[in-house]
């Protein structure tokens, strides 16, 4: 029963992310003549180029049915099943939502591009966090991020440059349309990293306190390691220990609360840690192991 509710919760979140993603396109971008990157952007360009005779839902399904094979091969069956669900749901929503007339029209097209890009990133970010994909460049982003420390946003950024530029091949489209597409792309690139990596950001905490033993013991109850570094106060010439702790940013409040409850006069320094590898944090991804495995197979 617990497993059932866990799966139900996971697919409910995937559905929510997919709805946001499709709404970004059908309510903001497509009605305002904007085509961004990714597989959906390519389908949108086909839609514009065919004088709106080939629906996005049709080209989206055909394109992703092909790309789905890559997902099975590189990321496993679990990835494939989730993506099949998302592709089918997205296809249905791309067909249904335009008929509802939920078009958002701002006076400033630039604002449409920014809001649309942010919503698109939010939707895809939610989907990727649950191990799914809407297809297109999402698959490439997940495969690369699985083996190399390259952020998903950068993968989208480089691949989408060429897709967006292809809108100039559509009759009636101008450089201005291409620029709006790049606005969406840039907004999307930054926002998707914020959604995906924001929860993984870490901080390094240095704690200076005479009660370092009590503080260290309490922090250990959080299942986080503590390192005591021998130190000497140059003014007092007294020997002591400085505690070094690395935690996720969302755990910082708990650490500070522990310190304040034990020593109100403690001196604390907090700095951002952009990359933390090891137990309890991220796995070091270099691609070396995979290359060695290929050599062994040969």
mmCIF file of C-alpha atoms in Angstrom, residues 4-270:
data_model
loop_
_atom_site.group_PDB
_atom_site.id
_atom_site.type_symbol
_atom_site.label_atom_id
_atom_site.label_comp_id
_atom_site.label_asym_id
_atom_site.label_seq_id
_atom_site.Cartn_x
_atom_site.Cartn_y
_atom_site.Cartn_z
ATOM 1 C CA UNK A 4 1.208 2.329 -4.269
ATOM 2 C CA UNK A 5 0.827 5.741 -2.632
ATOM 3 C CA UNK A 6 4.492 6.507 -3.311
ATOM 4 C CA UNK A 7 4.017 5.804 -7.031
ATOM 5 C CA UNK A 8 0.745 7.743 -7.060
ATOM 6 C CA UNK A 9 2.446 10.747 -5.460
ATOM 7 C CA UNK A 10 5.348 10.569 -7.919
ATOM 8 C CA UNK A 11 3.099 10.476 -10.970
ATOM 9 C CA UNK A 12 0.895 13.240 -9.563
ATOM 10 C CA UNK A 13 3.965 15.468 -9.353
ATOM 11 C CA UNK A 14 4.978 14.462 -12.882
ATOM 12 C CA UNK A 15 1.477 15.376 -14.085
ATOM 13 C CA UNK A 16 1.646 18.756 -12.354
ATOM 14 C CA UNK A 17 5.020 19.537 -13.942
ATOM 15 C CA UNK A 18 3.781 18.474 -17.385
ATOM 16 C CA UNK A 19 0.687 20.680 -17.119
ATOM 17 C CA UNK A 20 2.838 23.724 -16.270
ATOM 18 C CA UNK A 21 5.216 22.913 -19.132
ATOM 19 C CA UNK A 22 2.446 22.605 -21.739
ATOM 20 C CA UNK A 23 0.660 25.729 -20.465
ATOM 21 C CA UNK A 24 3.862 27.727 -20.924
ATOM 22 C CA UNK A 25 3.761 26.849 -24.626
ATOM 23 C CA UNK A 26 0.032 26.865 -25.381
ATOM 24 C CA UNK A 27 -0.855 29.951 -23.318
ATOM 25 C CA UNK A 28 2.243 32.131 -23.653
ATOM 26 C CA UNK A 29 4.711 31.214 -26.402
ATOM 27 C CA UNK A 30 2.805 29.696 -29.343
ATOM 28 C CA UNK A 31 -0.143 32.184 -29.357
ATOM 29 C CA UNK A 32 2.374 35.048 -29.436
ATOM 30 C CA UNK A 33 4.375 33.554 -32.311
ATOM 31 C CA UNK A 34 7.427 32.657 -30.208
ATOM 32 C CA UNK A 35 9.414 29.466 -30.785
ATOM 33 C CA UNK A 36 12.098 28.533 -28.301
ATOM 34 C CA UNK A 37 14.476 25.584 -28.251
ATOM 35 C CA UNK A 38 14.176 21.887 -27.557
ATOM 36 C CA UNK A 39 12.032 19.315 -29.271
ATOM 37 C CA UNK A 40 8.881 21.334 -28.598
ATOM 38 C CA UNK A 41 10.516 24.400 -30.118
ATOM 39 C CA UNK A 42 11.291 22.403 -33.227
ATOM 40 C CA UNK A 43 7.679 21.201 -33.392
ATOM 41 C CA UNK A 44 6.496 24.795 -32.978
ATOM 42 C CA UNK A 45 8.663 25.893 -35.902
ATOM 43 C CA UNK A 46 7.135 23.091 -37.994
ATOM 44 C CA UNK A 47 3.708 24.363 -36.926
ATOM 45 C CA UNK A 48 4.540 27.908 -38.087
ATOM 46 C CA UNK A 49 6.229 26.704 -41.295
ATOM 47 C CA UNK A 50 3.201 24.571 -42.273
ATOM 48 C CA UNK A 51 0.921 27.605 -41.882
ATOM 49 C CA UNK A 52 -0.532 25.991 -38.747
ATOM 50 C CA UNK A 53 -1.709 22.867 -40.604
ATOM 51 C CA UNK A 54 0.540 20.425 -38.687
ATOM 52 C CA UNK A 55 -0.467 20.613 -35.010
ATOM 53 C CA UNK A 56 2.268 20.689 -32.402
ATOM 54 C CA UNK A 57 0.660 17.667 -30.734
ATOM 55 C CA UNK A 58 1.222 15.516 -33.846
ATOM 56 C CA UNK A 59 4.854 16.423 -34.543
ATOM 57 C CA UNK A 60 5.584 16.306 -30.796
ATOM 58 C CA UNK A 61 4.381 12.710 -30.553
ATOM 59 C CA UNK A 62 6.204 11.528 -33.684
ATOM 60 C CA UNK A 63 9.503 13.185 -32.709
ATOM 61 C CA UNK A 64 9.476 11.907 -29.159
ATOM 62 C CA UNK A 65 8.440 8.393 -30.131
ATOM 63 C CA UNK A 66 11.787 8.191 -31.931
ATOM 64 C CA UNK A 67 13.775 9.857 -29.138
ATOM 65 C CA UNK A 68 12.175 7.566 -26.570
ATOM 66 C CA UNK A 69 14.301 4.699 -27.851
ATOM 67 C CA UNK A 70 17.399 6.643 -26.808
ATOM 68 C CA UNK A 71 15.947 7.087 -23.335
ATOM 69 C CA UNK A 72 15.427 3.339 -22.950
ATOM 70 C CA UNK A 73 18.976 2.556 -24.044
ATOM 71 C CA UNK A 74 20.788 5.165 -21.943
ATOM 72 C CA UNK A 75 18.690 5.672 -18.831
ATOM 73 C CA UNK A 76 16.844 2.425 -18.264
ATOM 74 C CA UNK A 77 13.290 1.171 -18.239
ATOM 75 C CA UNK A 78 12.108 3.335 -15.345
ATOM 76 C CA UNK A 79 13.061 6.426 -17.278
ATOM 77 C CA UNK A 80 11.263 5.087 -20.350
ATOM 78 C CA UNK A 81 7.967 4.285 -18.617
ATOM 79 C CA UNK A 82 7.775 7.708 -17.015
ATOM 80 C CA UNK A 83 8.623 9.388 -20.284
ATOM 81 C CA UNK A 84 6.009 7.382 -22.188
ATOM 82 C CA UNK A 85 3.431 8.671 -19.717
ATOM 83 C CA UNK A 86 4.651 12.270 -20.036
ATOM 84 C CA UNK A 87 4.804 12.160 -23.842
ATOM 85 C CA UNK A 88 1.259 10.786 -24.076
ATOM 86 C CA UNK A 89 -0.029 13.307 -21.518
ATOM 87 C CA UNK A 90 1.782 16.183 -23.249
ATOM 88 C CA UNK A 91 0.404 15.127 -26.636
ATOM 89 C CA UNK A 92 -3.138 15.167 -25.257
ATOM 90 C CA UNK A 93 -2.619 18.514 -23.502
ATOM 91 C CA UNK A 94 -1.057 20.098 -26.596
ATOM 92 C CA UNK A 95 -4.263 19.130 -28.410
ATOM 93 C CA UNK A 96 -6.736 20.110 -25.667
ATOM 94 C CA UNK A 97 -5.310 23.335 -24.180
ATOM 95 C CA UNK A 98 -5.329 25.399 -27.425
ATOM 96 C CA UNK A 99 -9.050 24.648 -27.792
ATOM 97 C CA UNK A 100 -9.747 26.114 -24.343
ATOM 98 C CA UNK A 101 -8.545 29.559 -25.424
ATOM 99 C CA UNK A 102 -6.302 30.124 -22.395
ATOM 100 C CA UNK A 103 -4.087 32.540 -24.312
ATOM 101 C CA UNK A 104 -2.139 35.154 -22.340
ATOM 102 C CA UNK A 105 -1.419 38.351 -24.250
ATOM 103 C CA UNK A 106 0.756 41.008 -22.609
ATOM 104 C CA UNK A 107 1.400 44.390 -24.171
ATOM 105 C CA UNK A 108 5.128 43.640 -24.029
ATOM 106 C CA UNK A 109 6.199 40.599 -26.024
ATOM 107 C CA UNK A 110 9.435 40.569 -24.038
ATOM 108 C CA UNK A 111 7.444 39.915 -20.856
ATOM 109 C CA UNK A 112 5.652 37.037 -22.565
ATOM 110 C CA UNK A 113 9.023 35.488 -23.443
ATOM 111 C CA UNK A 114 10.364 35.821 -19.883
ATOM 112 C CA UNK A 115 7.270 34.465 -18.148
ATOM 113 C CA UNK A 116 6.886 31.668 -20.703
ATOM 114 C CA UNK A 117 10.524 30.652 -20.317
ATOM 115 C CA UNK A 118 10.280 30.672 -16.520
ATOM 116 C CA UNK A 119 7.133 28.522 -16.515
ATOM 117 C CA UNK A 120 8.647 26.119 -19.035
ATOM 118 C CA UNK A 121 11.732 25.722 -16.812
ATOM 119 C CA UNK A 122 9.599 25.171 -13.721
ATOM 120 C CA UNK A 123 7.594 22.446 -15.423
ATOM 121 C CA UNK A 124 10.605 20.634 -16.855
ATOM 122 C CA UNK A 125 12.522 21.033 -13.598
ATOM 123 C CA UNK A 126 9.740 19.268 -11.680
ATOM 124 C CA UNK A 127 9.630 16.488 -14.283
ATOM 125 C CA UNK A 128 13.417 15.972 -14.276
ATOM 126 C CA UNK A 129 13.573 15.855 -10.467
ATOM 127 C CA UNK A 130 11.264 12.842 -10.578
ATOM 128 C CA UNK A 131 13.362 11.070 -13.214
ATOM 129 C CA UNK A 132 11.105 11.781 -16.159
ATOM 130 C CA UNK A 133 11.495 13.753 -19.349
ATOM 131 C CA UNK A 134 9.324 15.555 -21.874
ATOM 132 C CA UNK A 135 11.638 14.271 -24.597
ATOM 133 C CA UNK A 136 13.734 16.271 -27.038
ATOM 134 C CA UNK A 137 16.859 17.821 -25.547
ATOM 135 C CA UNK A 138 15.682 16.720 -22.087
ATOM 136 C CA UNK A 139 17.007 13.258 -22.916
ATOM 137 C CA UNK A 140 20.414 14.625 -23.927
ATOM 138 C CA UNK A 141 20.568 16.753 -20.768
ATOM 139 C CA UNK A 142 19.808 13.806 -18.482
ATOM 140 C CA UNK A 143 22.236 11.440 -20.226
ATOM 141 C CA UNK A 144 25.121 13.937 -20.107
ATOM 142 C CA UNK A 145 24.388 14.982 -16.509
ATOM 143 C CA UNK A 146 24.357 11.328 -15.477
ATOM 144 C CA UNK A 147 28.014 10.806 -16.400
ATOM 145 C CA UNK A 148 29.585 14.273 -16.512
ATOM 146 C CA UNK A 149 29.282 17.307 -14.162
ATOM 147 C CA UNK A 150 27.589 19.500 -16.768
ATOM 148 C CA UNK A 151 24.487 21.355 -15.625
ATOM 149 C CA UNK A 152 21.264 20.648 -17.554
ATOM 150 C CA UNK A 153 20.896 24.365 -18.268
ATOM 151 C CA UNK A 154 24.145 24.442 -20.252
ATOM 152 C CA UNK A 155 23.111 21.459 -22.355
ATOM 153 C CA UNK A 156 19.883 23.230 -23.274
ATOM 154 C CA UNK A 157 21.744 26.469 -23.927
ATOM 155 C CA UNK A 158 24.174 25.075 -26.502
ATOM 156 C CA UNK A 159 21.762 22.792 -28.357
ATOM 157 C CA UNK A 160 18.898 25.284 -28.498
ATOM 158 C CA UNK A 161 20.948 28.030 -30.180
ATOM 159 C CA UNK A 162 20.710 26.189 -33.493
ATOM 160 C CA UNK A 163 17.049 25.224 -33.154
ATOM 161 C CA UNK A 164 15.938 28.789 -32.448
ATOM 162 C CA UNK A 165 18.003 30.203 -35.315
ATOM 163 C CA UNK A 166 16.139 27.906 -37.722
ATOM 164 C CA UNK A 167 12.993 30.025 -37.286
ATOM 165 C CA UNK A 168 14.523 32.397 -39.837
ATOM 166 C CA UNK A 169 13.749 29.721 -42.441
ATOM 167 C CA UNK A 170 10.019 30.209 -41.819
ATOM 168 C CA UNK A 171 8.420 32.745 -44.207
ATOM 169 C CA UNK A 172 7.343 35.898 -42.397
ATOM 170 C CA UNK A 173 9.606 35.384 -39.407
ATOM 171 C CA UNK A 174 12.320 37.935 -38.699
ATOM 172 C CA UNK A 175 15.395 38.410 -36.536
ATOM 173 C CA UNK A 176 13.109 39.916 -33.901
ATOM 174 C CA UNK A 177 11.301 36.568 -33.598
ATOM 175 C CA UNK A 178 14.646 34.825 -33.228
ATOM 176 C CA UNK A 179 15.699 37.245 -30.473
ATOM 177 C CA UNK A 180 12.514 36.578 -28.501
ATOM 178 C CA UNK A 181 13.272 32.879 -28.812
ATOM 179 C CA UNK A 182 16.712 33.491 -27.327
ATOM 180 C CA UNK A 183 15.136 35.474 -24.477
ATOM 181 C CA UNK A 184 13.034 32.416 -23.653
ATOM 182 C CA UNK A 185 16.101 30.200 -23.936
ATOM 183 C CA UNK A 186 18.223 32.314 -21.571
ATOM 184 C CA UNK A 187 15.425 32.595 -19.022
ATOM 185 C CA UNK A 188 14.828 28.863 -19.246
ATOM 186 C CA UNK A 189 18.533 28.021 -18.891
ATOM 187 C CA UNK A 190 18.965 29.963 -15.651
ATOM 188 C CA UNK A 191 15.625 28.917 -14.174
ATOM 189 C CA UNK A 192 16.014 25.189 -14.806
ATOM 190 C CA UNK A 193 19.365 25.217 -12.970
ATOM 191 C CA UNK A 194 17.689 27.072 -10.105
ATOM 192 C CA UNK A 195 14.890 24.507 -9.918
ATOM 193 C CA UNK A 196 17.134 21.436 -10.270
ATOM 194 C CA UNK A 197 20.270 22.515 -8.422
ATOM 195 C CA UNK A 198 18.826 24.919 -5.860
ATOM 196 C CA UNK A 199 17.966 22.100 -3.481
ATOM 197 C CA UNK A 200 21.476 20.673 -3.888
ATOM 198 C CA UNK A 201 23.420 23.862 -3.123
ATOM 199 C CA UNK A 202 25.736 23.533 -0.135
ATOM 200 C CA UNK A 203 27.427 25.810 2.388
ATOM 201 C CA UNK A 204 30.637 25.572 4.375
ATOM 202 C CA UNK A 205 30.352 26.586 8.031
ATOM 203 C CA UNK A 206 33.289 27.489 10.294
ATOM 204 C CA UNK A 207 32.383 27.571 13.992
ATOM 205 C CA UNK A 208 34.594 29.271 16.580
ATOM 206 C CA UNK A 209 33.447 28.412 20.096
ATOM 207 C CA UNK A 210 34.865 27.247 23.428
ATOM 208 C CA UNK A 211 31.952 24.781 23.560
ATOM 209 C CA UNK A 212 32.935 23.084 20.332
ATOM 210 C CA UNK A 213 32.553 19.582 21.795
ATOM 211 C CA UNK A 214 28.858 20.031 22.618
ATOM 212 C CA UNK A 215 28.185 21.722 19.289
ATOM 213 C CA UNK A 216 29.963 18.965 17.326
ATOM 214 C CA UNK A 217 28.046 16.212 19.154
ATOM 215 C CA UNK A 218 24.714 17.887 18.388
ATOM 216 C CA UNK A 219 25.526 18.398 14.695
ATOM 217 C CA UNK A 220 26.402 14.694 14.409
ATOM 218 C CA UNK A 221 22.760 13.920 15.258
ATOM 219 C CA UNK A 222 21.889 15.529 11.888
ATOM 220 C CA UNK A 223 23.890 12.760 10.158
ATOM 221 C CA UNK A 224 26.432 15.319 8.999
ATOM 222 C CA UNK A 225 30.171 15.037 9.551
ATOM 223 C CA UNK A 226 32.174 17.510 11.622
ATOM 224 C CA UNK A 227 35.900 18.189 11.372
ATOM 225 C CA UNK A 228 37.771 19.759 14.303
ATOM 226 C CA UNK A 229 40.781 21.841 13.221
ATOM 227 C CA UNK A 230 43.403 22.724 15.844
ATOM 228 C CA UNK A 231 43.707 26.486 16.256
ATOM 229 C CA UNK A 232 45.108 29.164 18.513
ATOM 230 C CA UNK A 233 43.645 32.572 19.255
ATOM 231 C CA UNK A 234 46.468 34.969 18.574
ATOM 232 C CA UNK A 235 45.240 37.531 21.089
ATOM 233 C CA UNK A 236 44.611 35.101 23.968
ATOM 234 C CA UNK A 237 47.269 32.577 22.875
ATOM 235 C CA UNK A 238 44.785 29.896 23.949
ATOM 236 C CA UNK A 239 44.571 26.589 22.105
ATOM 237 C CA UNK A 240 41.159 25.554 20.790
ATOM 238 C CA UNK A 241 39.421 23.849 17.878
ATOM 239 C CA UNK A 242 37.536 25.304 14.921
ATOM 240 C CA UNK A 243 34.682 23.177 13.631
ATOM 241 C CA UNK A 244 34.318 22.722 9.877
ATOM 242 C CA UNK A 245 30.882 21.577 8.707
ATOM 243 C CA UNK A 246 29.483 21.240 5.183
ATOM 244 C CA UNK A 247 25.705 20.963 4.849
ATOM 245 C CA UNK A 248 22.967 21.584 2.320
ATOM 246 C CA UNK A 249 21.727 25.156 2.311
ATOM 247 C CA UNK A 250 18.312 24.107 3.603
ATOM 248 C CA UNK A 251 20.068 22.530 6.645
ATOM 249 C CA UNK A 252 21.882 25.759 7.578
ATOM 250 C CA UNK A 253 19.050 27.027 9.775
ATOM 251 C CA UNK A 254 19.170 23.831 11.861
ATOM 252 C CA UNK A 255 22.945 24.173 12.328
ATOM 253 C CA UNK A 256 22.682 27.816 13.391
ATOM 254 C CA UNK A 257 19.888 26.935 15.835
ATOM 255 C CA UNK A 258 22.108 24.275 17.425
ATOM 256 C CA UNK A 259 24.988 26.716 17.792
ATOM 257 C CA UNK A 260 22.794 29.445 19.323
ATOM 258 C CA UNK A 261 21.213 27.017 21.803
ATOM 259 C CA UNK A 262 24.663 26.018 23.101
ATOM 260 C CA UNK A 263 26.798 29.152 22.752
ATOM 261 C CA UNK A 264 25.214 32.543 22.081
ATOM 262 C CA UNK A 265 28.646 34.177 21.739
ATOM 263 C CA UNK A 266 29.990 31.725 19.148
ATOM 264 C CA UNK A 267 31.587 33.200 16.016
ATOM 265 C CA UNK A 268 30.270 31.626 12.807
ATOM 266 C CA UNK A 269 31.430 32.065 9.209
ATOM 267 C CA UNK A 270 29.250 30.777 6.346
#
